[in-house]
Short mmCIF file of C-alpha atoms (C1' of nucleotides) in Angstrom, two decimals:
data_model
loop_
_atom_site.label_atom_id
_atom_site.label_comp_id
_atom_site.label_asym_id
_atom_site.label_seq_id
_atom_site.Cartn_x
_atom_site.Cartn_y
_atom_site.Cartn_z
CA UNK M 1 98.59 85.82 112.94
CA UNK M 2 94.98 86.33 112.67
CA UNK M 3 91.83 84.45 110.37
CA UNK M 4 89.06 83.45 111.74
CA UNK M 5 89.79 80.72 114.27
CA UNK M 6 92.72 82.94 115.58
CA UNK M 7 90.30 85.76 116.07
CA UNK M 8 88.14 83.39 118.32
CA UNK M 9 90.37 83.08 120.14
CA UNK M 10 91.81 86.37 120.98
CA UNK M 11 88.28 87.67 121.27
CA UNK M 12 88.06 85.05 123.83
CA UNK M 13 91.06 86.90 126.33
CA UNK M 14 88.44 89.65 127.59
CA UNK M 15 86.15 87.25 128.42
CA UNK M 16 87.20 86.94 132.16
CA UNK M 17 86.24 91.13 132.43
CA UNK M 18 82.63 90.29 131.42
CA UNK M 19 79.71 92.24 133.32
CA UNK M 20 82.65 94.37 134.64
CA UNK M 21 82.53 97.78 134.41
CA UNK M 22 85.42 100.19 132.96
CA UNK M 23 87.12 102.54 135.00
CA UNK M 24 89.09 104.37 133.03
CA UNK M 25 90.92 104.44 129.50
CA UNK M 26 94.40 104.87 128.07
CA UNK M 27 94.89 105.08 124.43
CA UNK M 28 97.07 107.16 122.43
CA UNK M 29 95.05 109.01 119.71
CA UNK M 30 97.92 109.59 117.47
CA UNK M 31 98.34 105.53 117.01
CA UNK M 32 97.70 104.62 112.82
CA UNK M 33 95.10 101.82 114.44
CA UNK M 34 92.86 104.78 115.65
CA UNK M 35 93.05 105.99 112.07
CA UNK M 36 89.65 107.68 110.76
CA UNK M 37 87.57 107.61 114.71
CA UNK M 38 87.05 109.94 116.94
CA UNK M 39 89.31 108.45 119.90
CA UNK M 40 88.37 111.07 122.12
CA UNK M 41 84.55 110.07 122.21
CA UNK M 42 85.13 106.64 122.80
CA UNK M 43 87.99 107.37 125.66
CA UNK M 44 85.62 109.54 127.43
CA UNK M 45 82.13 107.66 126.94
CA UNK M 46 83.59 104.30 127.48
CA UNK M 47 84.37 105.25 131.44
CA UNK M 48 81.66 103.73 133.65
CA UNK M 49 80.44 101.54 131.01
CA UNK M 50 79.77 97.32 131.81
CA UNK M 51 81.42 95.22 129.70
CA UNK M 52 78.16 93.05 128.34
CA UNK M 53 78.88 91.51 125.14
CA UNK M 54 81.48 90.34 122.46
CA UNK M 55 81.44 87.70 119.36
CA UNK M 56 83.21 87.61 115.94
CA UNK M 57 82.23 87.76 112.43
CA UNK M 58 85.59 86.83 110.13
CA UNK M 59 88.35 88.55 111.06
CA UNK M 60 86.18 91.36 112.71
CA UNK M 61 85.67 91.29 116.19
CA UNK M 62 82.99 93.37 118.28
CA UNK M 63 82.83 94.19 122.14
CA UNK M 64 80.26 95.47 124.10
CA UNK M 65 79.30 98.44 126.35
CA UNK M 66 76.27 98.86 128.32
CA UNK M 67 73.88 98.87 125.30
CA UNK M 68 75.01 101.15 123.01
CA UNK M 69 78.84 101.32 123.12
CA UNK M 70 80.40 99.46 120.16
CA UNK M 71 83.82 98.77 120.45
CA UNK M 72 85.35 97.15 117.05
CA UNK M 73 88.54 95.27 116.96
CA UNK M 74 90.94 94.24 113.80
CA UNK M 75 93.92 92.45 114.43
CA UNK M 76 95.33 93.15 111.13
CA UNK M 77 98.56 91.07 110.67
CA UNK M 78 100.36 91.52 114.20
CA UNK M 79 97.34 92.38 116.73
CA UNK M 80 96.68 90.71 120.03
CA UNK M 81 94.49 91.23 122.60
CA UNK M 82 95.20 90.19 126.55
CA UNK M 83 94.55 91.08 129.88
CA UNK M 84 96.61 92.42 132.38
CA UNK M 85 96.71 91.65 135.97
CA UNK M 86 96.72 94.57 138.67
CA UNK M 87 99.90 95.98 139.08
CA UNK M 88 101.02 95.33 135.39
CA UNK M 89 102.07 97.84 133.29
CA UNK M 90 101.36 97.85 129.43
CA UNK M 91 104.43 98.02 127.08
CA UNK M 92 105.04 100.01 124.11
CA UNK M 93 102.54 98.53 121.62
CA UNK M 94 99.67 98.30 123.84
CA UNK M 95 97.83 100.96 121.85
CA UNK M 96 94.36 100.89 123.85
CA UNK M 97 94.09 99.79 127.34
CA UNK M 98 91.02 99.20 129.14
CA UNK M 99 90.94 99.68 132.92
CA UNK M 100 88.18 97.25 134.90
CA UNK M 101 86.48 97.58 138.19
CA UNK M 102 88.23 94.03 139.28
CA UNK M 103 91.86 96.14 138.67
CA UNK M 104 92.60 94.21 135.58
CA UNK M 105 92.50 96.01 131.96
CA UNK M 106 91.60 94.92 128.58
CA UNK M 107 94.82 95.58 126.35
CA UNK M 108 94.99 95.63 122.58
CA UNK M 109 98.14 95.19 121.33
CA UNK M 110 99.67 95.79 117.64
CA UNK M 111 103.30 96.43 117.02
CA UNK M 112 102.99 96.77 113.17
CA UNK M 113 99.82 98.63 113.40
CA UNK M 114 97.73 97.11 110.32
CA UNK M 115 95.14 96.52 112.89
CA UNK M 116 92.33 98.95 113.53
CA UNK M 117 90.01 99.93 116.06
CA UNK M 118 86.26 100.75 115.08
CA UNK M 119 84.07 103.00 117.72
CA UNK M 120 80.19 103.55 117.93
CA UNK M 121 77.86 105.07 120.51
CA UNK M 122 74.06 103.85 118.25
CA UNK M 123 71.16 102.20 119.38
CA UNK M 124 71.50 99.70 117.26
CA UNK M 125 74.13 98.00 115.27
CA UNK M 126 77.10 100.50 113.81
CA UNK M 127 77.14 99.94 110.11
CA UNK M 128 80.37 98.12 110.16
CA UNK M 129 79.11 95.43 112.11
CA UNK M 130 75.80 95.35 110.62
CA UNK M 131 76.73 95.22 107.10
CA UNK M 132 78.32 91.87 107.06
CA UNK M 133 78.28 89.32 104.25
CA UNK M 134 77.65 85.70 104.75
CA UNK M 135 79.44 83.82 107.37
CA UNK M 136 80.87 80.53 106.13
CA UNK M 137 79.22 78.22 108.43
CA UNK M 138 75.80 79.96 107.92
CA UNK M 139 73.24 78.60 106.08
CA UNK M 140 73.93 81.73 103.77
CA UNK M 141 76.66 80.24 102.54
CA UNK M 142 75.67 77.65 99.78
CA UNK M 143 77.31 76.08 97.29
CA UNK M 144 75.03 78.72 94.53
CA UNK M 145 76.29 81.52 96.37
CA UNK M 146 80.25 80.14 96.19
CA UNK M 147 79.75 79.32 92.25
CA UNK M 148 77.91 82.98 91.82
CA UNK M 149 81.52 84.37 93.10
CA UNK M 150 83.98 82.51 91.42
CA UNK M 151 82.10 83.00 88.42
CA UNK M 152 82.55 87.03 88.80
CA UNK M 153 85.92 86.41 89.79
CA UNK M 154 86.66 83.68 86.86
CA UNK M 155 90.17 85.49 85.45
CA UNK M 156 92.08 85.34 89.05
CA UNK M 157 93.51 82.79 90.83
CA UNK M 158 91.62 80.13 93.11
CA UNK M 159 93.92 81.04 96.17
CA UNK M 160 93.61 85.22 95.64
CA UNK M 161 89.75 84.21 95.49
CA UNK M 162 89.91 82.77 98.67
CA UNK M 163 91.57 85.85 100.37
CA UNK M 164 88.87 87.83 99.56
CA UNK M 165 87.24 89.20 102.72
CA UNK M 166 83.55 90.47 100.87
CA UNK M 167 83.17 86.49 100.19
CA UNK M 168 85.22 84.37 101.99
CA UNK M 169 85.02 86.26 106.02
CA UNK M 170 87.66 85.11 108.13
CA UNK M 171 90.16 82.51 105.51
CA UNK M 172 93.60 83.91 105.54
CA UNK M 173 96.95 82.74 103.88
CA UNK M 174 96.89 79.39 105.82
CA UNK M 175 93.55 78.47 105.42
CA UNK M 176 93.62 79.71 101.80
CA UNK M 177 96.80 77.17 101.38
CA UNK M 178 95.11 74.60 103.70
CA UNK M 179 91.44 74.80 101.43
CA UNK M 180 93.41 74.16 98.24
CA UNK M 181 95.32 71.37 99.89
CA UNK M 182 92.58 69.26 100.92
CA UNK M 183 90.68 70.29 97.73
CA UNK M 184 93.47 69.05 95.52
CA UNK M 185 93.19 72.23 93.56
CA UNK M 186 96.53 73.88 92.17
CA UNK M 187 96.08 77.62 93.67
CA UNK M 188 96.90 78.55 89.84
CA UNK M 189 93.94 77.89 88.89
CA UNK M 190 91.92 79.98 87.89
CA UNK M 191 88.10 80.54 89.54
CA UNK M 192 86.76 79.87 86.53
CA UNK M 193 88.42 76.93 85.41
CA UNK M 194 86.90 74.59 88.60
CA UNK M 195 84.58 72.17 87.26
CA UNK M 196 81.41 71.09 88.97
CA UNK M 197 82.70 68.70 91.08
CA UNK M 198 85.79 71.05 91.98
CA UNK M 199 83.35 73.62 93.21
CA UNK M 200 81.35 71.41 95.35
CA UNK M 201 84.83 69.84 96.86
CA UNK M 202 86.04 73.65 97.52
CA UNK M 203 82.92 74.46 99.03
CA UNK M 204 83.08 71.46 101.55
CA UNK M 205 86.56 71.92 102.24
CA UNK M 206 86.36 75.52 103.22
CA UNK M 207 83.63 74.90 105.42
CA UNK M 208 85.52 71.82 107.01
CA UNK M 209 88.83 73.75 107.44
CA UNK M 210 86.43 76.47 109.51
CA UNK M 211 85.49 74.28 111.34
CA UNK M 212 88.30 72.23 112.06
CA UNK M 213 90.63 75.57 112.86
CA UNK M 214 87.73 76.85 115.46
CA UNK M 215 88.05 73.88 117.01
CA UNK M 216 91.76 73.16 117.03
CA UNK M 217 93.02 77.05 117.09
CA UNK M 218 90.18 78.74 118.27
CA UNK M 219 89.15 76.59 121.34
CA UNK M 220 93.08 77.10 122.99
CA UNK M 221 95.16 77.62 120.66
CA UNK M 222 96.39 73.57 120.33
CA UNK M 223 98.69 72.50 117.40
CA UNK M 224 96.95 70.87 114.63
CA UNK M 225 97.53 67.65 113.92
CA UNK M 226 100.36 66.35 110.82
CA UNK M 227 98.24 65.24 109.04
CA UNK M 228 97.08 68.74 108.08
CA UNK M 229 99.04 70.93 105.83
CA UNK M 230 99.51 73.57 108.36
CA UNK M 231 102.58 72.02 110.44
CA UNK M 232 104.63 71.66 106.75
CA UNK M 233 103.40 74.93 104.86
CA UNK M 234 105.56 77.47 106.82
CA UNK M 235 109.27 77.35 105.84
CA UNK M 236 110.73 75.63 102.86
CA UNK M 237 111.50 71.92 103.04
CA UNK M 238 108.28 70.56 104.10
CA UNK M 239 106.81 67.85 102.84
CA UNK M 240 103.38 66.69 101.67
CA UNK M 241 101.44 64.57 104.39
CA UNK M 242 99.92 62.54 101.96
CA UNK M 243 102.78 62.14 99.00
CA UNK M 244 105.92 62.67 101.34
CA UNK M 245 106.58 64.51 98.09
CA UNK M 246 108.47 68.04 99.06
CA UNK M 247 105.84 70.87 98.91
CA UNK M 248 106.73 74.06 96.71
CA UNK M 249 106.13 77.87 97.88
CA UNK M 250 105.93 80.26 95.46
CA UNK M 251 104.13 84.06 94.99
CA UNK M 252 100.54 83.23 93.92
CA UNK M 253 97.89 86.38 94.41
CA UNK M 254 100.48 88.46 95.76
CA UNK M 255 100.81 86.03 99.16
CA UNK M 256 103.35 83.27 99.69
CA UNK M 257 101.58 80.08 98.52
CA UNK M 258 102.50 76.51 99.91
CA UNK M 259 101.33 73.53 97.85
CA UNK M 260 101.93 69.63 96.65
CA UNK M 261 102.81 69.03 92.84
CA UNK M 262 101.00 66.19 91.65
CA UNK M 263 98.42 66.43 94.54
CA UNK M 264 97.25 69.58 93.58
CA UNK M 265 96.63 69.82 89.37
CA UNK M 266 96.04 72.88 87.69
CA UNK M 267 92.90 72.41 86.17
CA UNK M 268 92.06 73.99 82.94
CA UNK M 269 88.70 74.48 80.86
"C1'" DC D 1 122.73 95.14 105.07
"C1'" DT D 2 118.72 91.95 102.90
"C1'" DA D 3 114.37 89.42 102.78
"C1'" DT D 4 110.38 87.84 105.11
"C1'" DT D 5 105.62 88.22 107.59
"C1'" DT D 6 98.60 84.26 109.27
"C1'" DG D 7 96.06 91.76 106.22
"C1'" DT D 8 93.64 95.56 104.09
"C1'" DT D 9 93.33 99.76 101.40
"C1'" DT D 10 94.49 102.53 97.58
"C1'" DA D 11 96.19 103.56 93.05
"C1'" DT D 12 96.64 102.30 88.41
"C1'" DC D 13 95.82 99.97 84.45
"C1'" DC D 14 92.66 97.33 81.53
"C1'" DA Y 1 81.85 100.18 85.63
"C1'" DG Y 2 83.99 96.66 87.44
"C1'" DG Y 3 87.89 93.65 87.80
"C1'" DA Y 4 93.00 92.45 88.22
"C1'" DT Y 5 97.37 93.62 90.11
"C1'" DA Y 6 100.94 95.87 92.70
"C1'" DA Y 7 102.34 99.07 96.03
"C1'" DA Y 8 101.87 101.09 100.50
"C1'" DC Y 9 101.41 100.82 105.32
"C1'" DA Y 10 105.19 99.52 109.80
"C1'" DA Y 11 107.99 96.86 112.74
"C1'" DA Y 12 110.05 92.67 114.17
"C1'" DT Y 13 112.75 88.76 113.04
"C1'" DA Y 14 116.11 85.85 110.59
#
DNA sequence: CTATTTGTTTATCC
DNA sequence: AGGATAAACAAATA
């Protein structure tokens, strides 16, 4: 389920184990979401370790070890993380499992195993956490920098533009769907077919859907309100919240794509 | 049985 | 070279 404001939130679940220290690790190293680490360095130098740190960036998450233990975390498509009280046991997709001086463990959990676990023992920031582009609510992100990008990307569609991770960290198929909604852009479109003013509404509207989702998703996880496309994108049948028109769905940039005919035109240069 | 899935990487073609 | 597109990955659910 995971884009940015889902990620918040997951990275949020450890949080109780903070300044605890780790007393031992389960993982299985033959697990696809250990694929290309060395498992056994980070099972045996984790041990004894304080948990001291974690944030997000996108979709990536990073957790902390004493000072230089750098434990990365991708939820992929079906990845979870959770804690588990004393006396639990973890179940069959509970592919790394932390245990903590307080008798709970930190448990990452992926049955379809797209996600991926990232491992560093460095002084200073591993280079998949260091080399990062832009977040979208930093001041990195302008307007310039959006146009620069569609501009490169001016033969594919707006909504596979939007999925791309090197520009856009953290949107996902909803928020793709939920961007082009509120920017009444057809998801057809292509990136360089926006005008002006279409750029300058996408770029507000993807910042405003970041926000909104970290506040609504990534605070606890609440149900956004109707009046957002999110409760009527997900199965067919839905309708538009602001035409009452019924939405389509359709294959657009290889991801099923929910939008509003006549809301959303396809604009063309 | 089939089709579907809130993601990323890789291969292939242009 | 760099960009566009589709397939692959894997398992649950409907």
């Amino acid at each position: 389920m995971p884009e940015l404001a889902e990620v918040e939130y997951y990275r949020k679940q450890w949080q109780p184990a903070i300044s605890q220290c780790i007393t031992g690790v389960y993982l299985n190293a033959s697990k696809r979401v250990f694929r290309g680490i060395d498992s056994e360095a980070l099972r045996r130098d984790l041990v004894g370790e304080a948990f001291t740190d974690s944030s997000t960036h996108g979709k990536q998450m990073c957790f902390r070890f004493g000072t230089k233990h750098w434990l990365g975390v991708h939820l992929g498509m079906t990845g979870k993380t959770h804690i588990l009280k004393p006396g639990e046991t973890p179940d069959k997709h509970d592919h790394l499992v932390l245990h903590m001086s307080s008798g709970a463990s930190l448990v990452f959990t992926d049955p379809r195993m797209f996600g991926r676990i990232l491992y560093s023992n460095t002084k200073g920031k591993p280079s998949w956490w260091a080399m990062l582009p832009p977040e979208i609510l930093s001041t990195d992100f302008t307007l310039e920098y959006l146009s620069r990008f569609l501009e490169r990307r001016r033969k594919s569609p707006i909504k596979a533009v939007l999925l791309m991770q090197e520009t856009f960290p953290g949107v996902g198929n909803w928020m793709a769907d939920e961007i082009l909604w509120r920017s009444r852009i057809h998801p057809k479109t292509k990136a360089g077919d926006l005008s002006t003013h279409k750029r300058r509404e996408l770029y507000q509207r993807t910042q405003e859907v970041s926000r909104d989702a970290l506040e609504v998703i990534g605070t606890d996880w609440s149900t956004p309100p109707d009046h957002w496309l999110f409760n009527h994108r997900w199965k067919d049948g839905g309708m538009c919240p602001q035409t009452g028109v019924p939405l389509k769905r359709e294959q657009i940039g290889g991801r099923t794509t929910c939008w509003s005919p006549k809301w959303q035109s396809l604009q063309l240069h």
